[in-house]
Amino acid sequence: MTGEQAPPEVAFVLGGGGVLGAHEVGMLQALLTAGIFPDLVVGTSVGAINGAVIASDPTPTAVARLVDLWVGIGDRDVFGGSLITRIGTIARTGTHLHSNASLRELLLRHLPVPRIEDLTVPFQCVAASVERASAHWFTRGPVVEAVLASAAVPGLLPPVEIGGEHFLDGGLVNSIPVDRAVALGARTIYVLQVGRIEQPLEPPSRPWEVGLVAFEIARRHRFVEQMRALPDDVTVHVLPTGDPPRNDLSQLRYRDFSRVAERIAQAYEASGAYLAELDQTG
């Protein structure tokens, strides 16, 4: 016996996408209901939030905690505040519209262990290092700080300083990190995505859509390239959200939590049907 941990067989990869991350809660519920449990959880941004909670306890109990967390994000005004308050925050800080204090409090309440290495299932999340202009994978250390770093949306939340280094949202460097799960040895991968890759993308027609469309091109391109580069012995399942296709960017409104329950239910139904068909066809 060498004491080394066996490579993971099944990985859950949770992508970024702000409020649309509610879809991932329904997907997690569908996976656990189908008796599919992870040996590894990898997350980016909101996927790091959902992923850390499920890695702490991969059971329906954790799904219930996630539902409570998502309700809390809306109720506690993590992205709240009047226009004057938000203008005041960015005028004072020069970098962001919202504090991450409320999100930190929610994570501390819903994550039962303080460190990544104490989680029940191996977990990693990615953030973008400002100083090194590169991806940084958190594999050890305080779990709440790592998740806050991965979810530090530029302009909305402050950069997170850890060990003298500053970090921004992991979606800047790897929005759906399938390649990380492959590199860690996973051979069956379930991708929990927020629905953007299912939505048609059209040229921007308004000034504020230009940056959003540009970012979508970059994130989708990287995901497509990762899927093309998959080894022959790796199987990837991209779970559906159940959200009807649309050709606008209204789903990117980061402060609208009115459809959280609907998105969870849609993804649970759609992903449950996908997994049932998968089971029938082998």
CSV table of C-alpha atoms in Angstrom, one decimal:
chain,number,residue,atom,x,y,z
A,1,MET,CA,0.0,0.0,0.0
A,2,THR,CA,1.4,3.4,-1.0
A,3,GLY,CA,-1.3,5.4,0.7
A,4,GLU,CA,-2.0,7.3,-2.5
A,5,GLN,CA,-5.6,8.0,-3.3
A,6,ALA,CA,-7.1,6.2,-6.3
A,7,PRO,CA,-7.9,8.4,-9.3
A,8,PRO,CA,-11.6,9.5,-9.4
A,9,GLU,CA,-13.9,7.7,-11.7
A,10,VAL,CA,-16.9,10.0,-11.7
A,11,ALA,CA,-16.6,13.8,-11.7
A,12,PHE,CA,-19.1,16.6,-11.4
A,13,VAL,CA,-18.0,19.7,-13.3
A,14,LEU,CA,-20.0,22.8,-12.4
A,15,GLY,CA,-19.7,25.8,-14.6
A,16,GLY,CA,-20.1,29.5,-14.0
A,17,GLY,CA,-23.0,31.7,-14.8
A,18,GLY,CA,-24.3,33.8,-12.0
A,19,VAL,CA,-28.0,33.6,-11.1
A,20,LEU,CA,-28.4,30.9,-13.8
A,21,GLY,CA,-26.5,28.6,-11.4
A,22,ALA,CA,-29.8,27.7,-9.9
A,23,HIS,CA,-30.1,25.2,-12.7
A,24,GLU,CA,-27.2,23.3,-11.3
A,25,VAL,CA,-29.1,22.7,-8.0
A,26,GLY,CA,-31.8,20.9,-10.0
A,27,MET,CA,-29.2,18.9,-11.9
A,28,LEU,CA,-27.5,17.8,-8.6
A,29,GLN,CA,-30.9,16.7,-7.3
A,30,ALA,CA,-31.5,14.6,-10.4
A,31,LEU,CA,-28.0,13.0,-10.2
A,32,LEU,CA,-28.3,12.0,-6.6
A,33,THR,CA,-31.9,10.8,-7.1
A,34,ALA,CA,-30.6,8.6,-9.9
A,35,GLY,CA,-27.9,7.2,-7.6
A,36,ILE,CA,-25.0,8.9,-9.2
A,37,PHE,CA,-22.4,10.2,-6.8
A,38,PRO,CA,-19.2,12.0,-7.4
A,39,ASP,CA,-15.6,10.9,-6.7
A,40,LEU,CA,-14.5,14.5,-7.6
A,41,VAL,CA,-16.2,17.9,-7.8
A,42,VAL,CA,-14.7,20.7,-9.8
A,43,GLY,CA,-16.3,24.2,-10.0
A,44,THR,CA,-16.0,27.7,-11.4
A,45,SER,CA,-17.6,30.8,-10.0
A,46,VAL,CA,-21.2,30.0,-9.0
A,47,GLY,CA,-20.3,26.4,-9.8
A,48,ALA,CA,-17.7,26.6,-7.0
A,49,ILE,CA,-20.5,27.7,-4.6
A,50,ASN,CA,-22.8,24.8,-5.6
A,51,GLY,CA,-19.9,22.4,-5.9
A,52,ALA,CA,-18.4,23.1,-2.4
A,53,VAL,CA,-21.7,22.5,-0.7
A,54,ILE,CA,-22.3,19.2,-2.5
A,55,ALA,CA,-18.7,18.1,-1.9
A,56,SER,CA,-19.3,18.7,1.8
A,57,ASP,CA,-22.2,16.2,1.8
A,58,PRO,CA,-23.2,14.5,-1.5
A,59,THR,CA,-26.7,13.7,-0.3
A,60,PRO,CA,-30.2,15.2,-0.7
A,61,THR,CA,-29.6,17.0,2.6
A,62,ALA,CA,-26.9,19.1,0.8
A,63,VAL,CA,-29.4,19.8,-2.0
A,64,ALA,CA,-31.8,21.2,0.5
A,65,ARG,CA,-29.0,23.3,2.0
A,66,LEU,CA,-28.3,24.7,-1.5
A,67,VAL,CA,-32.0,25.6,-2.0
A,68,ASP,CA,-31.9,27.5,1.2
A,69,LEU,CA,-28.6,29.2,0.2
A,70,TRP,CA,-30.1,30.3,-3.1
A,71,VAL,CA,-33.2,31.7,-1.3
A,72,GLY,CA,-30.8,33.4,1.0
A,73,ILE,CA,-28.8,35.0,-1.8
A,74,GLY,CA,-32.1,36.7,-3.0
A,75,ASP,CA,-33.5,37.5,0.4
A,76,ARG,CA,-30.3,38.8,1.9
A,77,ASP,CA,-29.7,41.2,-1.0
A,78,VAL,CA,-26.2,39.8,-1.8
A,79,PHE,CA,-26.5,41.9,-5.0
A,80,GLY,CA,-29.0,44.3,-3.5
A,81,GLY,CA,-28.9,48.0,-2.6
A,82,SER,CA,-30.3,51.0,-4.3
A,83,LEU,CA,-28.7,52.6,-7.3
A,84,ILE,CA,-27.4,55.3,-5.0
A,85,THR,CA,-25.9,52.7,-2.7
A,86,ARG,CA,-24.2,50.9,-5.5
A,87,ILE,CA,-22.8,54.1,-7.0
A,88,GLY,CA,-21.5,55.0,-3.5
A,89,THR,CA,-19.8,51.6,-3.2
A,90,ILE,CA,-18.0,51.9,-6.5
A,91,ALA,CA,-17.1,55.5,-5.8
A,92,ARG,CA,-15.6,54.5,-2.5
A,93,THR,CA,-13.8,51.3,-3.7
A,94,GLY,CA,-13.2,52.2,-7.3
A,95,THR,CA,-13.5,48.5,-8.3
A,96,HIS,CA,-16.9,47.0,-7.4
A,97,LEU,CA,-20.7,47.6,-6.9
A,98,HIS,CA,-21.3,45.2,-4.0
A,99,SER,CA,-19.6,43.9,-0.9
A,100,ASN,CA,-19.0,40.2,-0.6
A,101,ALA,CA,-19.8,40.2,3.2
A,102,SER,CA,-23.3,38.8,2.8
A,103,LEU,CA,-22.1,36.0,0.5
A,104,ARG,CA,-19.3,35.2,2.9
A,105,GLU,CA,-21.8,34.9,5.8
A,106,LEU,CA,-24.1,32.6,3.7
A,107,LEU,CA,-21.1,30.3,2.8
A,108,LEU,CA,-20.0,30.1,6.4
A,109,ARG,CA,-23.5,29.1,7.4
A,110,HIS,CA,-23.9,26.4,4.7
A,111,LEU,CA,-20.4,24.9,4.6
A,112,PRO,CA,-19.9,22.6,7.6
A,113,VAL,CA,-16.1,22.4,7.4
A,114,PRO,CA,-13.5,25.2,7.3
A,115,ARG,CA,-11.0,23.7,4.8
A,116,ILE,CA,-11.1,22.2,1.3
A,117,GLU,CA,-9.2,19.1,2.5
A,118,ASP,CA,-11.9,18.4,5.1
A,119,LEU,CA,-14.7,18.1,2.5
A,120,THR,CA,-16.3,14.7,2.1
A,121,VAL,CA,-15.5,14.5,-1.6
A,122,PRO,CA,-12.3,15.9,-3.2
A,123,PHE,CA,-13.0,19.4,-4.4
A,124,GLN,CA,-11.2,22.0,-6.5
A,125,CYS,CA,-12.2,25.4,-7.8
A,126,VAL,CA,-10.5,27.9,-10.1
A,127,ALA,CA,-10.0,31.6,-9.9
A,128,ALA,CA,-8.1,34.1,-12.1
A,129,SER,CA,-4.8,35.4,-10.5
A,130,VAL,CA,-4.5,39.1,-11.2
A,131,GLU,CA,-0.7,39.3,-10.6
A,132,ARG,CA,0.1,36.2,-12.7
A,133,ALA,CA,-2.7,36.6,-15.3
A,134,SER,CA,-3.4,32.9,-15.1
A,135,ALA,CA,-5.6,30.3,-13.7
A,136,HIS,CA,-5.1,29.3,-10.0
A,137,TRP,CA,-6.6,26.1,-8.7
A,138,PHE,CA,-7.5,25.9,-5.0
A,139,THR,CA,-6.9,22.4,-3.7
A,140,ARG,CA,-6.2,23.1,-0.1
A,141,GLY,CA,-6.9,25.8,2.5
A,142,PRO,CA,-9.9,27.8,3.7
A,143,VAL,CA,-12.9,26.7,1.5
A,144,VAL,CA,-14.9,29.9,1.9
A,145,GLU,CA,-12.1,32.2,0.8
A,146,ALA,CA,-11.4,29.9,-2.2
A,147,VAL,CA,-15.0,30.0,-3.3
A,148,LEU,CA,-15.3,33.7,-2.8
A,149,ALA,CA,-12.2,34.1,-5.0
A,150,SER,CA,-13.7,31.9,-7.7
A,151,ALA,CA,-17.0,33.8,-7.6
A,152,ALA,CA,-15.5,37.4,-7.6
A,153,VAL,CA,-17.3,38.7,-10.7
A,154,PRO,CA,-15.3,41.7,-12.0
A,155,GLY,CA,-17.0,45.0,-11.3
A,156,LEU,CA,-19.7,43.4,-9.1
A,157,LEU,CA,-17.7,41.9,-6.3
A,158,PRO,CA,-14.3,42.8,-4.9
A,159,PRO,CA,-11.1,40.9,-5.8
A,160,VAL,CA,-10.2,38.5,-3.0
A,161,GLU,CA,-6.7,38.7,-1.6
A,162,ILE,CA,-5.2,35.4,-0.4
A,163,GLY,CA,-1.5,35.1,0.5
A,164,GLY,CA,-0.8,38.6,-0.9
A,165,GLU,CA,-2.3,37.6,-4.3
A,166,HIS,CA,-5.5,38.9,-5.8
A,167,PHE,CA,-8.1,36.8,-7.5
A,168,LEU,CA,-11.1,37.4,-9.7
A,169,ASP,CA,-13.8,35.2,-11.1
A,170,GLY,CA,-12.7,31.8,-12.4
A,171,GLY,CA,-14.9,32.2,-15.4
A,172,LEU,CA,-12.3,34.5,-16.9
A,173,VAL,CA,-9.9,31.6,-17.3
A,174,ASN,CA,-12.0,28.4,-17.4
A,175,SER,CA,-15.8,28.7,-17.2
A,176,ILE,CA,-16.6,24.9,-17.6
A,177,PRO,CA,-13.4,23.1,-16.5
A,178,VAL,CA,-13.9,19.7,-18.1
A,179,ASP,CA,-10.2,19.5,-18.8
A,180,ARG,CA,-9.3,19.8,-15.1
A,181,ALA,CA,-11.5,16.8,-14.3
A,182,VAL,CA,-9.8,14.8,-17.2
A,183,ALA,CA,-6.3,15.8,-15.9
A,184,LEU,CA,-7.2,14.5,-12.4
A,185,GLY,CA,-8.1,11.1,-13.9
A,186,ALA,CA,-11.9,11.2,-14.1
A,187,ARG,CA,-13.3,9.0,-16.9
A,188,THR,CA,-17.1,9.7,-16.5
A,189,ILE,CA,-17.9,13.4,-16.3
A,190,TYR,CA,-21.2,15.0,-15.7
A,191,VAL,CA,-21.2,18.7,-16.8
A,192,LEU,CA,-23.6,20.9,-14.9
A,193,GLN,CA,-23.9,24.0,-16.9
A,194,VAL,CA,-26.2,27.0,-16.6
A,195,GLY,CA,-27.8,26.9,-20.0
A,196,ARG,CA,-25.8,29.5,-22.0
A,197,ILE,CA,-24.3,26.9,-24.3
A,198,GLU,CA,-27.8,25.8,-25.1
A,199,GLN,CA,-28.9,29.3,-26.1
A,200,PRO,CA,-28.4,30.7,-29.6
A,201,LEU,CA,-25.9,33.6,-29.9
A,202,GLU,CA,-26.4,36.5,-32.2
A,203,PRO,CA,-24.5,39.7,-33.0
A,204,PRO,CA,-25.0,42.4,-30.4
A,205,SER,CA,-27.6,45.1,-31.2
A,206,ARG,CA,-27.1,47.3,-28.1
A,207,PRO,CA,-23.9,48.8,-26.6
A,208,TRP,CA,-24.1,46.8,-23.4
A,209,GLU,CA,-24.4,43.5,-25.3
A,210,VAL,CA,-21.0,43.9,-27.0
A,211,GLY,CA,-19.0,42.8,-24.0
A,212,LEU,CA,-21.4,40.1,-23.1
A,213,VAL,CA,-21.4,38.6,-26.5
A,214,ALA,CA,-17.6,38.8,-26.7
A,215,PHE,CA,-17.3,36.9,-23.4
A,216,GLU,CA,-19.7,34.3,-24.5
A,217,ILE,CA,-17.7,33.6,-27.6
A,218,ALA,CA,-14.5,33.2,-25.6
A,219,ARG,CA,-16.1,30.9,-23.0
A,220,ARG,CA,-18.0,28.7,-25.5
A,221,HIS,CA,-14.9,28.4,-27.7
A,222,ARG,CA,-12.8,27.1,-24.8
A,223,PHE,CA,-15.5,24.6,-23.9
A,224,VAL,CA,-15.9,23.3,-27.5
A,225,GLU,CA,-12.1,22.9,-27.7
A,226,GLN,CA,-12.0,21.0,-24.5
A,227,MET,CA,-14.7,18.6,-25.8
A,228,ARG,CA,-12.8,18.1,-29.0
A,229,ALA,CA,-9.7,17.1,-27.1
A,230,LEU,CA,-11.3,14.5,-24.9
A,231,PRO,CA,-9.4,11.2,-24.7
A,232,ASP,CA,-11.2,8.2,-26.2
A,233,ASP,CA,-11.7,6.6,-22.8
A,234,VAL,CA,-13.5,9.6,-21.3
A,235,THR,CA,-17.3,10.0,-21.4
A,236,VAL,CA,-18.9,13.4,-20.9
A,237,HIS,CA,-22.6,14.0,-20.2
A,238,VAL,CA,-23.8,17.6,-20.6
A,239,LEU,CA,-26.9,17.8,-18.5
A,240,PRO,CA,-29.8,19.9,-19.9
A,241,THR,CA,-31.4,22.8,-18.1
A,242,GLY,CA,-34.9,22.5,-19.5
A,243,ASP,CA,-34.9,26.2,-20.1
A,244,PRO,CA,-36.5,27.0,-23.5
A,245,PRO,CA,-34.0,28.4,-26.1
A,246,ARG,CA,-34.0,32.2,-26.5
A,247,ASN,CA,-32.0,34.6,-28.6
A,248,ASP,CA,-31.5,37.4,-26.2
A,249,LEU,CA,-29.3,38.0,-23.2
A,250,SER,CA,-32.1,38.7,-20.7
A,251,GLN,CA,-31.0,35.6,-18.7
A,252,LEU,CA,-27.8,37.4,-17.7
A,253,ARG,CA,-29.5,39.8,-15.4
A,254,TYR,CA,-27.5,39.2,-12.4
A,255,ARG,CA,-29.9,40.6,-9.8
A,256,ASP,CA,-33.0,38.8,-10.8
A,257,PHE,CA,-33.7,35.9,-8.4
A,258,SER,CA,-37.4,35.7,-9.2
A,259,ARG,CA,-37.0,32.4,-11.2
A,260,VAL,CA,-34.7,30.5,-8.9
A,261,ALA,CA,-37.4,27.9,-7.9
A,262,GLU,CA,-38.5,27.6,-11.5
A,263,ARG,CA,-35.0,27.0,-12.8
A,264,ILE,CA,-34.3,24.4,-10.1
A,265,ALA,CA,-37.5,22.5,-11.0
A,266,GLN,CA,-36.9,22.8,-14.8
A,267,ALA,CA,-33.3,21.4,-14.6
A,268,TYR,CA,-34.4,18.6,-12.2
A,269,GLU,CA,-37.1,17.5,-14.6
A,270,ALA,CA,-35.0,17.8,-17.8
A,271,SER,CA,-31.8,16.2,-16.3
A,272,GLY,CA,-33.8,13.5,-14.6
A,273,ALA,CA,-35.4,12.6,-18.0
A,274,TYR,CA,-31.9,12.6,-19.6
A,275,LEU,CA,-30.5,10.3,-16.9
A,276,ALA,CA,-33.4,7.9,-17.1
A,277,GLU,CA,-33.0,7.6,-20.9
A,278,LEU,CA,-29.3,7.1,-20.4
A,279,ASP,CA,-30.0,4.3,-18.0
A,280,GLN,CA,-32.4,2.6,-20.4
A,281,THR,CA,-30.0,2.8,-23.3
A,282,GLY,CA,-27.0,1.8,-21.2
